[in-house]
PDB file of C-alpha atoms and ligand atoms in Angstrom:
ATOM      1  CA  UNK Z  37     -16.909  18.547   5.937  1.00 51.00           C
ATOM      2  CA  UNK Z  38     -13.961  16.248   5.112  1.00 51.00           C
ATOM      3  CA  UNK Z  39     -12.841  16.460   1.517  1.00 52.00           C
ATOM      4  CA  UNK Z  40     -13.468  13.276  -0.505  1.00 56.00           C
ATOM      5  CA  UNK Z  41      -9.923  13.802  -1.759  1.00 87.00           C
ATOM      6  CA  UNK Z  42      -8.505  12.874   1.626  1.00 95.00           C
ATOM      7  CA  UNK Z  43      -7.260   9.296   2.090  1.00 97.00           C
ATOM      8  CA  UNK Z  44      -6.087   7.428   5.179  1.00 98.00           C
ATOM      9  CA  UNK Z  45      -2.930   5.695   4.081  1.00 98.00           C
ATOM     10  CA  UNK Z  46       0.001   3.634   5.288  1.00 98.00           C
ATOM     11  CA  UNK Z  47       3.055   2.059   3.711  1.00 98.00           C
ATOM     12  CA  UNK Z  48       3.531  -1.654   4.169  1.00 98.00           C
ATOM     13  CA  UNK Z  49       4.938  -4.935   2.980  1.00 98.00           C
ATOM     14  CA  UNK Z  50       2.271  -7.256   1.670  1.00 98.00           C
ATOM     15  CA  UNK Z  51       2.594 -10.925   2.591  1.00 98.00           C
ATOM     16  CA  UNK Z  52       2.632 -14.043   0.435  1.00 98.00           C
ATOM     17  CA  UNK Z  53      -0.501 -16.201   0.636  1.00 98.00           C
ATOM     18  CA  UNK Z  54       1.439 -18.961   2.444  1.00 98.00           C
ATOM     19  CA  UNK Z  55       2.163 -16.598   5.356  1.00 98.00           C
ATOM     20  CA  UNK Z  56      -1.398 -15.274   5.423  1.00 98.00           C
ATOM     21  CA  UNK Z  57      -2.616 -18.898   5.526  1.00 98.00           C
ATOM     22  CA  UNK Z  58      -0.336 -19.599   8.493  1.00 98.00           C
ATOM     23  CA  UNK Z  59      -1.663 -16.488  10.245  1.00 98.00           C
ATOM     24  CA  UNK Z  60      -5.206 -17.668   9.526  1.00 98.00           C
ATOM     25  CA  UNK Z  61      -4.394 -21.073  11.007  1.00 98.00           C
ATOM     26  CA  UNK Z  62      -3.078 -19.493  14.200  1.00 98.00           C
ATOM     27  CA  UNK Z  63      -6.139 -17.240  14.444  1.00 97.00           C
ATOM     28  CA  UNK Z  64      -8.381 -20.299  14.140  1.00 96.00           C
ATOM     29  CA  UNK Z  65      -6.453 -22.076  16.893  1.00 96.00           C
ATOM     30  CA  UNK Z  66      -6.908 -19.078  19.206  1.00 96.00           C
ATOM     31  CA  UNK Z  67     -10.277 -18.053  17.749  1.00 89.00           C
ATOM     32  CA  UNK Z  68     -12.516 -18.785  20.685  1.00 89.00           C
ATOM     33  CA  UNK Z  69     -10.017 -17.759  23.362  1.00 92.00           C
ATOM     34  CA  UNK Z  70     -11.657 -14.438  24.180  1.00 93.00           C
ATOM     35  CA  UNK Z  71     -14.621 -12.707  22.549  1.00 93.00           C
ATOM     36  CA  UNK Z  72     -12.859  -9.353  22.980  1.00 94.00           C
ATOM     37  CA  UNK Z  73     -10.122 -10.246  20.513  1.00 96.00           C
ATOM     38  CA  UNK Z  74     -10.915  -8.968  17.027  1.00 95.00           C
ATOM     39  CA  UNK Z  75      -8.864 -10.900  14.493  1.00 96.00           C
ATOM     40  CA  UNK Z  76      -7.438  -9.135  11.449  1.00 97.00           C
ATOM     41  CA  UNK Z  77      -8.910 -10.623   8.280  1.00 97.00           C
ATOM     42  CA  UNK Z  78      -6.212 -12.924   6.798  1.00 97.00           C
ATOM     43  CA  UNK Z  79      -6.417 -11.038   3.473  1.00 97.00           C
ATOM     44  CA  UNK Z  80      -5.581  -7.826   5.413  1.00 98.00           C
ATOM     45  CA  UNK Z  81      -2.483  -9.185   7.198  1.00 98.00           C
ATOM     46  CA  UNK Z  82       0.528  -7.006   6.375  1.00 98.00           C
ATOM     47  CA  UNK Z  83       3.740  -5.638   7.836  1.00 98.00           C
ATOM     48  CA  UNK Z  84       3.452  -1.889   8.443  1.00 98.00           C
ATOM     49  CA  UNK Z  85       6.448   0.264   7.588  1.00 98.00           C
ATOM     50  CA  UNK Z  86       4.874   3.661   8.203  1.00 98.00           C
ATOM     51  CA  UNK Z  87       1.382   4.927   9.034  1.00 97.00           C
ATOM     52  CA  UNK Z  88       0.747   8.339   7.436  1.00 97.00           C
ATOM     53  CA  UNK Z  89      -2.862   8.971   8.442  1.00 97.00           C
ATOM     54  CA  UNK Z  90      -5.189  11.185   6.432  1.00 97.00           C
ATOM     55  CA  UNK Z  91      -3.524  13.043   3.586  1.00 97.00           C
ATOM     56  CA  UNK Z  92      -4.783  15.008   0.583  1.00 96.00           C
ATOM     57  CA  UNK Z  93      -4.986  13.587  -2.924  1.00 95.00           C
ATOM     58  CA  UNK Z  94      -2.019  15.735  -3.986  1.00 95.00           C
ATOM     59  CA  UNK Z  95       0.039  14.323  -1.145  1.00 97.00           C
ATOM     60  CA  UNK Z  96      -1.002  10.785  -2.066  1.00 97.00           C
ATOM     61  CA  UNK Z  97       0.513  11.415  -5.524  1.00 96.00           C
ATOM     62  CA  UNK Z  98       3.703  12.666  -3.946  1.00 96.00           C
ATOM     63  CA  UNK Z  99       3.911   9.691  -1.536  1.00 98.00           C
ATOM     64  CA  UNK Z 100       3.384   7.294  -4.486  1.00 97.00           C
ATOM     65  CA  UNK Z 101       6.457   8.847  -6.130  1.00 97.00           C
ATOM     66  CA  UNK Z 102       8.435   8.691  -2.872  1.00 98.00           C
ATOM     67  CA  UNK Z 103       7.602   5.023  -2.373  1.00 98.00           C
ATOM     68  CA  UNK Z 104       8.608   4.254  -5.948  1.00 98.00           C
ATOM     69  CA  UNK Z 105      11.891   6.155  -5.610  1.00 97.00           C
ATOM     70  CA  UNK Z 106      12.751   4.384  -2.362  1.00 98.00           C
ATOM     71  CA  UNK Z 107      11.834   0.929  -3.688  1.00 98.00           C
ATOM     72  CA  UNK Z 108      13.997   1.411  -6.788  1.00 97.00           C
ATOM     73  CA  UNK Z 109      17.034   1.974  -4.520  1.00 97.00           C
ATOM     74  CA  UNK Z 110      16.590  -1.053  -2.204  1.00 98.00           C
ATOM     75  CA  UNK Z 111      17.287  -4.645  -3.231  1.00 98.00           C
ATOM     76  CA  UNK Z 112      14.848  -7.487  -2.481  1.00 98.00           C
ATOM     77  CA  UNK Z 113      15.523  -9.254   0.824  1.00 98.00           C
ATOM     78  CA  UNK Z 114      14.205 -12.009   3.083  1.00 98.00           C
ATOM     79  CA  UNK Z 115      12.006 -11.636   6.154  1.00 98.00           C
ATOM     80  CA  UNK Z 116      11.712 -14.322   8.795  1.00 98.00           C
ATOM     81  CA  UNK Z 117       8.569 -14.216  10.919  1.00 98.00           C
ATOM     82  CA  UNK Z 118       8.980 -15.886  14.249  1.00 98.00           C
ATOM     83  CA  UNK Z 119       7.417 -15.781  17.719  1.00 98.00           C
ATOM     84  CA  UNK Z 120       4.465 -13.798  19.029  1.00 98.00           C
ATOM     85  CA  UNK Z 121       3.947 -10.966  21.481  1.00 97.00           C
ATOM     86  CA  UNK Z 122       1.629  -8.205  22.661  1.00 97.00           C
ATOM     87  CA  UNK Z 123       1.625  -4.405  22.545  1.00 96.00           C
ATOM     88  CA  UNK Z 124       2.053  -2.566  24.813  1.00 95.00           C
ATOM     89  CA  UNK Z 125       2.679  -5.539  27.115  1.00 95.00           C
ATOM     90  CA  UNK Z 126       1.372  -8.969  27.977  1.00 94.00           C
ATOM     91  CA  UNK Z 127      -0.134  -7.489  31.156  1.00 93.00           C
ATOM     92  CA  UNK Z 128      -2.209  -5.014  29.132  1.00 94.00           C
ATOM     93  CA  UNK Z 129      -2.434  -6.548  25.673  1.00 96.00           C
ATOM     94  CA  UNK Z 130      -4.061  -4.314  23.046  1.00 97.00           C
ATOM     95  CA  UNK Z 131      -2.543  -5.927  19.979  1.00 97.00           C
ATOM     96  CA  UNK Z 132      -1.394  -9.504  19.530  1.00 98.00           C
ATOM     97  CA  UNK Z 133       1.305  -9.908  16.903  1.00 98.00           C
ATOM     98  CA  UNK Z 134       3.745 -12.185  15.130  1.00 98.00           C
ATOM     99  CA  UNK Z 135       7.361 -11.055  15.445  1.00 98.00           C
ATOM    100  CA  UNK Z 136      10.000 -10.262  12.841  1.00 98.00           C
ATOM    101  CA  UNK Z 137      13.491 -11.639  13.352  1.00 93.00           C
ATOM    102  CA  UNK Z 138      16.368  -9.130  13.570  1.00 95.00           C
ATOM    103  CA  UNK Z 139      16.594  -7.764  10.021  1.00 98.00           C
ATOM    104  CA  UNK Z 140      19.017  -5.036   8.958  1.00 98.00           C
ATOM    105  CA  UNK Z 141      17.589  -4.923   5.435  1.00 98.00           C
ATOM    106  CA  UNK Z 142      14.141  -4.161   6.782  1.00 98.00           C
ATOM    107  CA  UNK Z 143      15.511  -1.481   9.111  1.00 98.00           C
ATOM    108  CA  UNK Z 144      17.441  -0.014   6.180  1.00 98.00           C
ATOM    109  CA  UNK Z 145      14.271   0.104   4.054  1.00 98.00           C
ATOM    110  CA  UNK Z 146      12.434   1.858   6.892  1.00 98.00           C
ATOM    111  CA  UNK Z 147      15.251   4.430   7.267  1.00 98.00           C
ATOM    112  CA  UNK Z 148      15.472   5.191   3.554  1.00 98.00           C
ATOM    113  CA  UNK Z 149      11.690   5.590   3.458  1.00 98.00           C
ATOM    114  CA  UNK Z 150      11.716   7.776   6.547  1.00 98.00           C
ATOM    115  CA  UNK Z 151      14.383  10.082   5.030  1.00 98.00           C
ATOM    116  CA  UNK Z 152      12.503  10.322   1.756  1.00 98.00           C
ATOM    117  CA  UNK Z 153       9.217  11.150   3.510  1.00 98.00           C
ATOM    118  CA  UNK Z 154      10.986  13.741   5.660  1.00 97.00           C
ATOM    119  CA  UNK Z 155      12.428  15.364   2.513  1.00 96.00           C
ATOM    120  CA  UNK Z 156       8.932  15.622   1.112  1.00 95.00           C
ATOM    121  CA  UNK Z 157       7.580  17.355   4.206  1.00 95.00           C
ATOM    122  CA  UNK Z 158       6.418  14.637   6.625  1.00 96.00           C
ATOM    123  CA  UNK Z 159       7.486  14.870  10.250  1.00 96.00           C
ATOM    124  CA  UNK Z 160       9.730  12.072  11.474  1.00 95.00           C
ATOM    125  CA  UNK Z 161       8.050   9.079  13.075  1.00 95.00           C
ATOM    126  CA  UNK Z 162       8.517   9.562  16.805  1.00 94.00           C
ATOM    127  CA  UNK Z 163       8.013   5.936  17.801  1.00 94.00           C
ATOM    128  CA  UNK Z 164      10.863   3.452  17.340  1.00 95.00           C
ATOM    129  CA  UNK Z 165      10.421   1.098  14.391  1.00 97.00           C
ATOM    130  CA  UNK Z 166       9.312  -2.247  15.821  1.00 96.00           C
ATOM    131  CA  UNK Z 167       8.243  -4.399  12.893  1.00 98.00           C
ATOM    132  CA  UNK Z 168       5.439  -6.857  13.601  1.00 98.00           C
ATOM    133  CA  UNK Z 169       2.446  -8.453  11.962  1.00 98.00           C
ATOM    134  CA  UNK Z 170      -0.725  -7.632  13.896  1.00 98.00           C
ATOM    135  CA  UNK Z 171      -2.931 -10.718  14.124  1.00 98.00           C
ATOM    136  CA  UNK Z 172      -5.597  -9.406  16.452  1.00 97.00           C
ATOM    137  CA  UNK Z 173      -6.681  -6.393  18.471  1.00 96.00           C
ATOM    138  CA  UNK Z 174      -7.981  -6.660  22.001  1.00 96.00           C
ATOM    139  CA  UNK Z 175     -10.909  -4.452  22.957  1.00 92.00           C
ATOM    140  CA  UNK Z 176     -10.695  -4.584  26.756  1.00 93.00           C
ATOM    141  CA  UNK Z 177      -8.305  -3.123  29.305  1.00 89.00           C
ATOM    142  CA  UNK Z 178      -7.588  -6.415  31.021  1.00 89.00           C
ATOM    143  CA  UNK Z 179      -7.716 -10.028  29.955  1.00 93.00           C
ATOM    144  CA  UNK Z 180      -7.935 -13.038  32.254  1.00 94.00           C
ATOM    145  CA  UNK Z 181      -4.853 -14.925  33.410  1.00 95.00           C
ATOM    146  CA  UNK Z 182      -6.003 -17.833  31.233  1.00 95.00           C
ATOM    147  CA  UNK Z 183      -5.992 -15.643  28.086  1.00 95.00           C
ATOM    148  CA  UNK Z 184      -2.664 -14.068  29.046  1.00 96.00           C
ATOM    149  CA  UNK Z 185      -1.082 -17.474  29.498  1.00 96.00           C
ATOM    150  CA  UNK Z 186      -2.501 -18.735  26.210  1.00 96.00           C
ATOM    151  CA  UNK Z 187      -1.127 -15.690  24.348  1.00 97.00           C
ATOM    152  CA  UNK Z 188       2.234 -15.948  26.120  1.00 96.00           C
ATOM    153  CA  UNK Z 189       2.670 -19.594  25.205  1.00 97.00           C
ATOM    154  CA  UNK Z 190       1.654 -19.260  21.543  1.00 97.00           C
ATOM    155  CA  UNK Z 191       4.428 -20.222  19.133  1.00 97.00           C
ATOM    156  CA  UNK Z 192       4.841 -19.163  15.520  1.00 98.00           C
ATOM    157  CA  UNK Z 193       7.513 -20.001  12.993  1.00 98.00           C
ATOM    158  CA  UNK Z 194       7.439 -19.459   9.227  1.00 98.00           C
ATOM    159  CA  UNK Z 195       9.878 -20.068   6.404  1.00 98.00           C
ATOM    160  CA  UNK Z 196      11.592 -16.820   5.336  1.00 98.00           C
ATOM    161  CA  UNK Z 197       9.797 -15.040   2.485  1.00 98.00           C
ATOM    162  CA  UNK Z 198      11.169 -12.627  -0.103  1.00 98.00           C
ATOM    163  CA  UNK Z 199      10.119  -8.991   0.001  1.00 98.00           C
ATOM    164  CA  UNK Z 200       9.896  -7.852  -3.605  1.00 98.00           C
ATOM    165  CA  UNK Z 201       7.790  -4.708  -3.398  1.00 98.00           C
ATOM    166  CA  UNK Z 202       6.522  -1.968  -1.103  1.00 98.00           C
ATOM    167  CA  UNK Z 203       2.867  -0.977  -1.058  1.00 98.00           C
ATOM    168  CA  UNK Z 204       1.127   2.307  -0.397  1.00 98.00           C
ATOM    169  CA  UNK Z 205      -2.193   1.182   1.072  1.00 98.00           C
ATOM    170  CA  UNK Z 206      -5.430   3.053   1.525  1.00 98.00           C
ATOM    171  CA  UNK Z 207      -7.334   2.120   4.665  1.00 98.00           C
ATOM    172  CA  UNK Z 208     -11.050   2.833   4.901  1.00 97.00           C
ATOM    173  CA  UNK Z 209     -12.591   2.317   8.311  1.00 95.00           C
ATOM    174  CA  UNK Z 210     -16.018   0.735   7.917  1.00 94.00           C
ATOM    175  CA  UNK Z 211     -18.353  -0.737  10.520  1.00 91.00           C
ATOM    176  CA  UNK Z 212     -17.628  -4.167   9.081  1.00 89.00           C
ATOM    177  CA  UNK Z 213     -13.859  -3.612   9.492  1.00 90.00           C
ATOM    178  CA  UNK Z 214     -10.996  -1.944   7.618  1.00 95.00           C
ATOM    179  CA  UNK Z 215     -10.991  -2.124   3.837  1.00 97.00           C
ATOM    180  CA  UNK Z 216      -7.504  -1.952   2.351  1.00 98.00           C
ATOM    181  CA  UNK Z 217      -6.851  -0.919  -1.242  1.00 98.00           C
ATOM    182  CA  UNK Z 218      -3.331  -0.797  -2.703  1.00 98.00           C
ATOM    183  CA  UNK Z 219      -2.705   2.626  -4.284  1.00 97.00           C
ATOM    184  CA  UNK Z 220       0.814   1.778  -5.475  1.00 97.00           C
ATOM    185  CA  UNK Z 221       2.879  -1.413  -5.465  1.00 98.00           C
ATOM    186  CA  UNK Z 222       6.467  -0.365  -6.041  1.00 98.00           C
ATOM    187  CA  UNK Z 223       8.929  -3.120  -7.023  1.00 98.00           C
ATOM    188  CA  UNK Z 224      12.240  -3.234  -5.190  1.00 98.00           C
ATOM    189  CA  UNK Z 225      15.412  -2.689  -7.214  1.00 97.00           C
ATOM    190  CA  UNK Z 226      15.904  -5.230  -9.984  1.00 83.00           C
ATOM    191  CA  UNK Z 227      19.206  -7.005  -9.534  1.00 76.00           C
TER     192      UNK Z 227
HETATM  193  O1  3AM G 441      -1.238  -3.523  11.430  1.00 70.22           O
HETATM  194  P1  3AM G 441      -0.305  -2.698  12.282  1.00 70.22           P
HETATM  195  O2  3AM G 441      -0.661  -2.727  13.725  1.00 70.22           O
HETATM  196  O3  3AM G 441       1.115  -2.954  11.996  1.00 70.22           O
HETATM  197  O4  3AM G 441      -1.818  -0.146  13.924  1.00 70.22           O
HETATM  198  C1  3AM G 441      -2.173   0.299  12.624  1.00 70.22           C
HETATM  199  C2  3AM G 441      -1.762  -0.659  11.547  1.00 70.22           C
HETATM  200  O5  3AM G 441      -0.506  -1.208  11.825  1.00 70.22           O
HETATM  201  C3  3AM G 441      -1.375   1.517  12.270  1.00 70.22           C
HETATM  202  O6  3AM G 441      -1.342   1.552  10.861  1.00 70.22           O
HETATM  203  C4  3AM G 441      -1.558   0.251  10.337  1.00 70.22           C
HETATM  204  C5  3AM G 441      -2.711   0.248   9.389  1.00 70.22           C
HETATM  205  O7  3AM G 441      -3.869   0.670  10.014  1.00 70.22           O
HETATM  206  N1  3AM G 441      -2.009   2.720  12.771  1.00 70.22           N
HETATM  207  C6  3AM G 441      -3.317   3.018  12.755  1.00 70.22           C
HETATM  208  N2  3AM G 441      -3.521   4.220  13.329  1.00 70.22           N
HETATM  209  C7  3AM G 441      -2.313   4.683  13.718  1.00 70.22           C
HETATM  210  C8  3AM G 441      -1.859   5.866  14.352  1.00 70.22           C
HETATM  211  N3  3AM G 441      -2.713   6.832  14.688  1.00 70.22           N
HETATM  212  C9  3AM G 441      -1.338   3.716  13.366  1.00 70.22           C
HETATM  213  N4  3AM G 441      -0.036   3.881  13.620  1.00 70.22           N
HETATM  214  C10 3AM G 441       0.319   5.022  14.231  1.00 70.22           C
HETATM  215  N5  3AM G 441      -0.556   5.987  14.582  1.00 70.22           N
END
């Protein structure tokens, strides 16, 4: 039986309400496009840095410390969300996302975090870091040409926002959808 101590967690950047509202607006525009697209609740929109999966309570404590240590060494920076796309491809879209403009500060934060997690016993992430904001997940293998074209032609542009903290998030998978609970919100280095 799984221990109640185990939590499914990931590390992310939470978004300001203005960005979540813009995501919500785009979801509403595309809302009726295809019944197989499950939209992420606007309050759940986030930018994933690292998914850690199920870890023990003791490890959660250790990751909280790691996240805090990393955050205290990285200065706040801006993120510019722009454009949309699909994973793994537009031909077989499983996730529909908003893109993140080229951002060395974000890549640096990911690398520092990755090194810190490796030092505390986590295996390196094998997939390349490709920051994105998942707006919706698509529950079929193929979508129609009409849906593909609509996704391909969707534009998104937001004003840059300041990243001021990093969050360790718990994710509980319920029938009604994922429930996210912040376990630690670590402020970036005060300048
Ligand atoms: O919201 P995005 O897509 O950036 O895709 C999942 C989500 O990221 C990802 O972790 C975030 C919170 O759920 N995720 C879920 N399961 C995963 C897995 N097994 C995963 N990433 C990698 N491996």
